[in-house]
Short mmCIF file of C-alpha atoms in Angstrom, two decimals:
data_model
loop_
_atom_site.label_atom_id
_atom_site.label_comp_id
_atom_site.label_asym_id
_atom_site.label_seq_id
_atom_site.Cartn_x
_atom_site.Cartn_y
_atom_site.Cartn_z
CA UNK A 803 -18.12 27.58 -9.93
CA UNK A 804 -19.47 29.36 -6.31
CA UNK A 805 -17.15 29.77 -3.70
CA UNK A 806 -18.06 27.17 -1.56
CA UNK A 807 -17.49 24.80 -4.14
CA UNK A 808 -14.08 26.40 -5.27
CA UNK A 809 -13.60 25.92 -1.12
CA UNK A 810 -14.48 22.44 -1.13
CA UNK A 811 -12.52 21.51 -4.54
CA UNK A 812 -9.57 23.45 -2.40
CA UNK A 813 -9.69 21.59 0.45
CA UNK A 814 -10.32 17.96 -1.38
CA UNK A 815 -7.38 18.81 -3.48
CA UNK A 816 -4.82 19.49 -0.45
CA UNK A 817 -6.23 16.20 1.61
CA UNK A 818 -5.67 14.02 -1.75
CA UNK A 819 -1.99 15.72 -2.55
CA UNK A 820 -1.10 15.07 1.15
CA UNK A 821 -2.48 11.34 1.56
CA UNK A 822 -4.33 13.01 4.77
CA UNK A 823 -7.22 11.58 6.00
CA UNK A 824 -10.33 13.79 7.01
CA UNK A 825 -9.48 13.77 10.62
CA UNK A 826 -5.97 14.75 10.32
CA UNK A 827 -7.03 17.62 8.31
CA UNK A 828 -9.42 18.96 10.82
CA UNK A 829 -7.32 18.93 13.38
CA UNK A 830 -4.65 20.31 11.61
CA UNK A 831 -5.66 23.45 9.84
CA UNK A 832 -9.81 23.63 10.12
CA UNK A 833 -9.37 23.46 14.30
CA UNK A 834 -12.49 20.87 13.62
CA UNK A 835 -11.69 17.02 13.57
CA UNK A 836 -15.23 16.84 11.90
CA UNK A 837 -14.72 19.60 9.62
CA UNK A 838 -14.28 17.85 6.49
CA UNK A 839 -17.55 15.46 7.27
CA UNK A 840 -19.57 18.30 7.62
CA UNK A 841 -18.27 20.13 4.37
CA UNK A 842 -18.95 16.73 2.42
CA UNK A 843 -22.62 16.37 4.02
CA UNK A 844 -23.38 20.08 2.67
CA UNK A 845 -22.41 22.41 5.52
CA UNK A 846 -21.31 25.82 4.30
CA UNK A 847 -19.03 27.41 5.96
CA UNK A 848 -19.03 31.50 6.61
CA UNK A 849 -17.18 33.30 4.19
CA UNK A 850 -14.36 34.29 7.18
CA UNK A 851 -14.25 30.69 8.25
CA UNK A 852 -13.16 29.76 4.72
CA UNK A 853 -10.65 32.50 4.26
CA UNK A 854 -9.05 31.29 7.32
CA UNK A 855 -8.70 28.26 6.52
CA UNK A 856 -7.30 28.94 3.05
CA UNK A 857 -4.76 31.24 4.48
CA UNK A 858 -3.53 28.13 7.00
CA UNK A 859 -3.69 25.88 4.10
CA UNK A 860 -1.43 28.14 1.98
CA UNK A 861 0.55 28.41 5.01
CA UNK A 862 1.10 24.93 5.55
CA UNK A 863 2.13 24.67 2.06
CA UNK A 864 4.99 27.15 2.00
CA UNK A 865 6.58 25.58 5.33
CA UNK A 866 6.00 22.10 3.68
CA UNK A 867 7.98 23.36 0.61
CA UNK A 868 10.72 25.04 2.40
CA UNK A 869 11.22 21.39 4.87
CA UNK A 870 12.35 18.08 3.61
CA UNK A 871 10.20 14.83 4.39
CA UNK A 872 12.61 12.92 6.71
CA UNK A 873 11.80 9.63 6.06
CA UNK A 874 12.81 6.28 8.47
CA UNK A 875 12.77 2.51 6.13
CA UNK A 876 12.75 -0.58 8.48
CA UNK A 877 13.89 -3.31 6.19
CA UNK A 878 16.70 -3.21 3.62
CA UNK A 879 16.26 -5.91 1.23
CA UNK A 880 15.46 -6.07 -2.30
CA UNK A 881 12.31 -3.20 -2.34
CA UNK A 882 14.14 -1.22 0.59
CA UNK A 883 17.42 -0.88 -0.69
CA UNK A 884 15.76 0.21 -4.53
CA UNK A 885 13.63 2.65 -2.39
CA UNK A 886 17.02 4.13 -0.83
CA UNK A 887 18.89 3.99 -3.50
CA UNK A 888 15.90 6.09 -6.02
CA UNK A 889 15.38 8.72 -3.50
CA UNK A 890 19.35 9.28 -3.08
CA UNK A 891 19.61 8.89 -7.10
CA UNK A 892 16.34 11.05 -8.20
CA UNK A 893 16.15 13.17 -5.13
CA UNK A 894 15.88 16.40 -7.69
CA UNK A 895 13.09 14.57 -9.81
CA UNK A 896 11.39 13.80 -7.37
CA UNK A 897 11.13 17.19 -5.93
CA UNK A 898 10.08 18.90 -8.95
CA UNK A 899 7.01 16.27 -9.01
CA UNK A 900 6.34 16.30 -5.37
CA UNK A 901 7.15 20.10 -4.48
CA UNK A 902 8.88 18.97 -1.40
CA UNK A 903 12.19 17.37 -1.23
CA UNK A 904 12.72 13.35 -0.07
CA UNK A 905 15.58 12.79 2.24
CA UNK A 906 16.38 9.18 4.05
CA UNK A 907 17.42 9.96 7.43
CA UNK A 908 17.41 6.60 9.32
CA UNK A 909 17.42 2.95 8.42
CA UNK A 910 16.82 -0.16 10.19
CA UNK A 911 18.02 -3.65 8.87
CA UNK A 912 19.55 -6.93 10.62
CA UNK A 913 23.04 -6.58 8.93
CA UNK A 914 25.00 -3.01 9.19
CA UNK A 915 27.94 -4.81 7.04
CA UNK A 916 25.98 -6.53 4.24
CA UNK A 917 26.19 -4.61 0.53
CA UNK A 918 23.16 -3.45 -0.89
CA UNK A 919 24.62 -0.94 -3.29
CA UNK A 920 23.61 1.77 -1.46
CA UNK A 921 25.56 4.47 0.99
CA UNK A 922 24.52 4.22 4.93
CA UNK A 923 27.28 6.06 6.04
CA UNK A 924 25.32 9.38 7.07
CA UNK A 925 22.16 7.33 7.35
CA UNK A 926 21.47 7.21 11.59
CA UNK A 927 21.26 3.42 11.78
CA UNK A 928 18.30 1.71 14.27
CA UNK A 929 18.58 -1.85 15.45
CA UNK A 930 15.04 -1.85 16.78
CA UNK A 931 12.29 -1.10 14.30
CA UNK A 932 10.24 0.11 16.79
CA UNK A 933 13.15 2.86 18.16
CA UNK A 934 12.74 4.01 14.22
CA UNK A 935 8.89 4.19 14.28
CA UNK A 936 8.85 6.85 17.02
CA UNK A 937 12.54 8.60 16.58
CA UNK A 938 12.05 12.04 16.48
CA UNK A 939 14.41 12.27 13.27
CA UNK A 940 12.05 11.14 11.03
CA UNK A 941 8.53 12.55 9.78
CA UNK A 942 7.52 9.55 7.51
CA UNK A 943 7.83 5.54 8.38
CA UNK A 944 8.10 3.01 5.77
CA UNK A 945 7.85 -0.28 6.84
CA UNK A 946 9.95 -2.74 4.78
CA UNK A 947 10.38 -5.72 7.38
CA UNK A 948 7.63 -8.57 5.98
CA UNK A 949 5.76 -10.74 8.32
CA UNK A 950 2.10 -10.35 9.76
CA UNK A 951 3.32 -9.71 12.99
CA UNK A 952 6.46 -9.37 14.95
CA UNK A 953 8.34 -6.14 14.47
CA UNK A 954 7.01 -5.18 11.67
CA UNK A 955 3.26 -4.92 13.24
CA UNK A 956 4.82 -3.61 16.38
CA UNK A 957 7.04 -0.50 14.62
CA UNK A 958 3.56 0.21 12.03
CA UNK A 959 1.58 0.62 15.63
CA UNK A 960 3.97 2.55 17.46
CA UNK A 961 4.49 4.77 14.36
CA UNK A 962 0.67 4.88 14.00
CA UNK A 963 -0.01 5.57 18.20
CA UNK A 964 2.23 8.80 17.80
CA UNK A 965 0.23 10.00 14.63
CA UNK A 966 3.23 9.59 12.37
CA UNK A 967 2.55 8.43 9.08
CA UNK A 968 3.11 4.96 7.68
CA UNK A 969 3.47 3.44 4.21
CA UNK A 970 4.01 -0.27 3.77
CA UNK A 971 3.94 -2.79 1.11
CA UNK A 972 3.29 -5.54 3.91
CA UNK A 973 0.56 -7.05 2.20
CA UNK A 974 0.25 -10.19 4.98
CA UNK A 975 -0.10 -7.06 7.70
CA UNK A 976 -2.32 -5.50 6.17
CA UNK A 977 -4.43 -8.73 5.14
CA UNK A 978 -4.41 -10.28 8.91
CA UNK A 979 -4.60 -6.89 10.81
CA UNK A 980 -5.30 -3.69 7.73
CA UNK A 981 -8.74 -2.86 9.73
CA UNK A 982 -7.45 -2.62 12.94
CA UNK A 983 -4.67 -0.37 11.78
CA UNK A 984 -6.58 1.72 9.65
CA UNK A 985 -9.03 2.27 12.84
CA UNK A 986 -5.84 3.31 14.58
CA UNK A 987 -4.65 5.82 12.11
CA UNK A 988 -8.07 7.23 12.35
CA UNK A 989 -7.77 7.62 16.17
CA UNK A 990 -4.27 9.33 15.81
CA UNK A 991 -5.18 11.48 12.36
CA UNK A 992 -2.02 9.53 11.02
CA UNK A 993 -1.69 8.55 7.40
CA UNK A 994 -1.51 4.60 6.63
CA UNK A 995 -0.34 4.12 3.05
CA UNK A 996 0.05 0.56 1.18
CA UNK A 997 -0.52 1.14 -2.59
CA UNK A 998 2.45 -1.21 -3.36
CA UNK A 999 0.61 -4.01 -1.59
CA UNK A 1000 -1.38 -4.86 -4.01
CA UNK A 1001 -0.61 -4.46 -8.02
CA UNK A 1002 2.26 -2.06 -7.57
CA UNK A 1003 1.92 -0.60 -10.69
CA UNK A 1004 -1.38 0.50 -10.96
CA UNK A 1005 -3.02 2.80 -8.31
CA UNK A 1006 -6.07 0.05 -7.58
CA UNK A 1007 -6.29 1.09 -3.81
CA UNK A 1008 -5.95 4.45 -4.73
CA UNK A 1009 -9.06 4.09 -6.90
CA UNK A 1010 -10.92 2.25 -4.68
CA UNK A 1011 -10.55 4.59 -1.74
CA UNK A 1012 -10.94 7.67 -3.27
CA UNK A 1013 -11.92 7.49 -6.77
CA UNK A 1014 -15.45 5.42 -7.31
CA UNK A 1015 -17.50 7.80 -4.64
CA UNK A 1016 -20.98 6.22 -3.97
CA UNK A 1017 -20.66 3.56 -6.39
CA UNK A 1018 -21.14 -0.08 -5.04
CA UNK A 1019 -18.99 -2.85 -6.38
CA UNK A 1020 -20.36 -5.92 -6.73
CA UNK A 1021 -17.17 -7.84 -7.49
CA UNK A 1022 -13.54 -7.92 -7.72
CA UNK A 1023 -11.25 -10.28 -9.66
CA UNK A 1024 -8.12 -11.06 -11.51
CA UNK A 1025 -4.22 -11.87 -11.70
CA UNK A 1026 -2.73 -10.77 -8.76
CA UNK A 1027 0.42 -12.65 -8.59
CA UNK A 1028 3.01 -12.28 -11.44
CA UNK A 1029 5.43 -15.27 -10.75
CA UNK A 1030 2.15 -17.74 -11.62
CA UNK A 1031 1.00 -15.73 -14.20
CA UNK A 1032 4.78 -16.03 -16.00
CA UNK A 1033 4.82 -19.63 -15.00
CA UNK A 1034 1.61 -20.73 -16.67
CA UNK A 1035 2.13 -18.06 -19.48
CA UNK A 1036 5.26 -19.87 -20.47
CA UNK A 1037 3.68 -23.57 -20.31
CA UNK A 1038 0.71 -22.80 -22.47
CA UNK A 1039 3.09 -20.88 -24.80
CA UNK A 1040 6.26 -22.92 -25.06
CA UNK A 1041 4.40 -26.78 -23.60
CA UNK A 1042 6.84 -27.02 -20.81
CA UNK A 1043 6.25 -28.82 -17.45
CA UNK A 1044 5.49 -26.77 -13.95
CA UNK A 1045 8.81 -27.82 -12.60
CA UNK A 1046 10.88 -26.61 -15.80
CA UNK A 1047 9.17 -22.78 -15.41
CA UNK A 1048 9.26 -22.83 -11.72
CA UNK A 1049 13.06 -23.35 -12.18
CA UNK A 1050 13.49 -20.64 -14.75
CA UNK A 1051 11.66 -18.25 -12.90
CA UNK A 1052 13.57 -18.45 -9.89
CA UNK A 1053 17.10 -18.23 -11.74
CA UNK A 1054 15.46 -14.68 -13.27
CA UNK A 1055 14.76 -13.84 -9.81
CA UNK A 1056 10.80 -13.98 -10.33
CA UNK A 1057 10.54 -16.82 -7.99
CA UNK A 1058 11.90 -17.03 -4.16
CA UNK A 1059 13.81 -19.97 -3.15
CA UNK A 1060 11.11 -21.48 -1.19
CA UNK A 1061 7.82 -20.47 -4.02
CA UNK A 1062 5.32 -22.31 -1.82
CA UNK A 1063 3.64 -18.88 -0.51
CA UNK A 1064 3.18 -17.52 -4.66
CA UNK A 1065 2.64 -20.69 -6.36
CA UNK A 1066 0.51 -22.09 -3.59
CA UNK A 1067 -1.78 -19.40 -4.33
CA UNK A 1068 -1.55 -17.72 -0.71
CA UNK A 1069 -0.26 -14.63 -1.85
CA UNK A 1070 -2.69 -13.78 -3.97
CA UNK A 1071 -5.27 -14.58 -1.20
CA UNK A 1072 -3.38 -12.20 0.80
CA UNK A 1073 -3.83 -9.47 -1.81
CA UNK A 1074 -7.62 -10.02 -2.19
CA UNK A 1075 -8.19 -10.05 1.39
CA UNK A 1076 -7.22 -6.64 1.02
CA UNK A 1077 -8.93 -5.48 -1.87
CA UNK A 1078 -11.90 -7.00 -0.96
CA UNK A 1079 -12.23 -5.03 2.63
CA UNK A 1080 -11.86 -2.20 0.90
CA UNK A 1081 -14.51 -3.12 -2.12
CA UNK A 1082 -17.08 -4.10 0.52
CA UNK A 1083 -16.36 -2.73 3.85
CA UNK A 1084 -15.99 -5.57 5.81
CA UNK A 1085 -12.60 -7.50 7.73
CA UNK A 1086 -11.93 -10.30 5.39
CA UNK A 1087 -9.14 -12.61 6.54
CA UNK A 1088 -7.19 -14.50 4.37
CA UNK A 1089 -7.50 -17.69 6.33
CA UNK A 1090 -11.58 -17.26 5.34
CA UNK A 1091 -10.82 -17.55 1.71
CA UNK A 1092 -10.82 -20.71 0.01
CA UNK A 1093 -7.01 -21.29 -1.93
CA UNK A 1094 -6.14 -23.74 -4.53
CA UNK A 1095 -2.81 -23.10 -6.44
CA UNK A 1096 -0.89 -24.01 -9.49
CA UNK A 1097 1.35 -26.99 -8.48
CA UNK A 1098 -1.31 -29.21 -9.55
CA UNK A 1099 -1.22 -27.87 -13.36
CA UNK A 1100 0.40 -30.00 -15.76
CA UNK A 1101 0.29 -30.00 -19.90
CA UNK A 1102 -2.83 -32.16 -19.77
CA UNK A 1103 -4.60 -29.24 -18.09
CA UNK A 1104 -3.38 -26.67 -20.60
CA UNK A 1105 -4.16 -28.67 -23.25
CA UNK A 1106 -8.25 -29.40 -22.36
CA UNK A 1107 -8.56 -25.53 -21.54
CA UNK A 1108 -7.14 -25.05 -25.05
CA UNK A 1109 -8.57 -27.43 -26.64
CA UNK A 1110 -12.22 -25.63 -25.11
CA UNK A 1111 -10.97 -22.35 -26.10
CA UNK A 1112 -9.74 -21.15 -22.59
CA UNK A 1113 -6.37 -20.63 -20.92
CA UNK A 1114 -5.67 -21.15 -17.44
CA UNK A 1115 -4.82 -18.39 -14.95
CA UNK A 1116 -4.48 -17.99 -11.46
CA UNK A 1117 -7.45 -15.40 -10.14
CA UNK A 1118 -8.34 -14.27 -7.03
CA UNK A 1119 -12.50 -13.58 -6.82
CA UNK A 1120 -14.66 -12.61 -4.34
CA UNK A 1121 -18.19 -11.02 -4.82
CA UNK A 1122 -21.39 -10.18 -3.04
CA UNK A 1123 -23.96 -13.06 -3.10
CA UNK A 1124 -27.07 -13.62 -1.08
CA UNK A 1125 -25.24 -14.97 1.74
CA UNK A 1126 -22.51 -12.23 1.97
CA UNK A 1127 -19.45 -12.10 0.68
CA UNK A 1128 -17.57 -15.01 -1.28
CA UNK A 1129 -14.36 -15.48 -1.93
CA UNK A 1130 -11.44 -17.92 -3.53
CA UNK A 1131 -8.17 -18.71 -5.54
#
């Protein structure tokens, strides 16, 4: 390998470890908000503009090491209170993977009194989202709230204005306003992170932003919400009705009290509205895509797609076609 593409493999491999974008990295350590363009279009540094910029990378690294990540959640329910509560309970895990150490610093929720099994008492406490998003005691934002707008956009801007990076599992946000944040993150050389938005588990944004290079998707599909999945699962597999499984999966917790938004099929147009900007480059909102749920399923349904070989699941689809992009649930 030459040296300028040991350099480049250098300075990929800090921007991906970091979740920095391009910009933020130019500015940062290059002294060149285009820097990182240029080195991916084939320019070639000098040998002693490479050498300084290794030696501020290093140096960045060290001071990173040596500094906790302060981080500010808005939003203390179910996912924020697990977030808290892993960071206080793995902190030393989670520095040995990360080589910098996690520390909540500030919290916002509606309720100071209510128990969520975790300890607040030397958390600073914020009433006002917003207040959170630009406190100077915090160096990371995670926004926890819900909601397409409201706080929840107004704390990700003001976070996002200041060039403080955000991560948020808001997947209506991002659906109804991701392209207008991400061009704001770009402006400010801030870091906008939502893996969790769509398929938690598996790193599909990840891939799809950073992993696939010049190749051109054509289409994107599959199950993207798990309380439908585990509803019709358990009618083709045990021959129960809709109502019975919707009932059992909202004693296990699967289901919310009001399932309208996951059964109705409008969270999983939420979630491809996302994956498909990000597939094809283009704002998709989810109010374009055309939704059909589950509510309508009953045995007679399972039975013909059996009967035909097939089982039914719920899938969200969109693809490139002659006259642009389609989508639907």
């Amino acid at each position: 390998m030459s040296d300028i593409q040991s350099f480049r493999q250098s300075v990929e491999t800090f921007i991906s470890a970091r979740g920095w974008t391009p910009t933020r990295f130019g500015r940062a350590i290059a002294g060149d908000p285009l820097f990182v363009f240029d080195l991916r279009e084939g320019r070639e540094p000098r040998s002693d503009t490479r050498n300084r910029i290794l030696k501020a990378m290093q140096d960045h690294s060290e001071t990173q090491a040596l500094t906790p990540l302060r981080i500010g959640v808005a939003g203390l329910g179910n996912v924020g209170a697990t977030l808290v509560r892993i960071i206080q309970k793995d902190g030393e895990e989670l520095t040995r993977k990360l080589g910098r150490k996690l520390v909540v610093t500030a919290v916002c929720a509606r309720s100071r009194s209510r128990d969520r099994g975790i300890d607040v008492t030397d958390l600073e406490w914020f009433d006002d989202p917003v207040a959170l998003a630009k406190s100077d005691s915090i160096d990371l934002f995670v926004e926890l709230i819900g909601g397409e707008d409201g706080p929840a956009l107004a704390a990700v801007k003001a976070a996002l204005e200041i060039g403080r990076p955000v991560v948020t599992a808001n997947k209506a946000l991002l659906a109804r306003h991701g392209v207008n944040l991400a061009k704001l993150a770009e402006e400010s050389g801030a870091q906008l992170g939502f893996e969790a938005a769509v398929a938690g588990g598996i790193p599909v944004i990840k891939t799809l932003r950073e992993g696939l290079g010049s190749a051109r998707i054509a289409r994107v599909y599959g199950i993207m919400n798990g309380t439908c999945n585990y509803i019709l699962t358990r009618m083709g597999n045990e021959g129960i009705s809709f109502d019975e499984c919707l009932k059992d999966a909202q004693k296990l917790g699967y289901a919310e009290a009001d399932p309208t938004f996951d059964v109705g099929g409008f969270d999983t147009a939420h979630k491809l509205a996302i994956l498909a900007s990000l597939c094809f480059g283009c704002e998709i909102a989810p109010d374009e895509i055309f939704v059909e749920g589950i509510t309508t399923i009953s045995q007679a349904d399972i039975k013909v797609a059996g009967d035909l070989g097939y089982k039914i699941k719920l899938l969200g689809i969109a693809h490139r076609s002659a006259d642009g992009i389609e989508q639907r649930v």
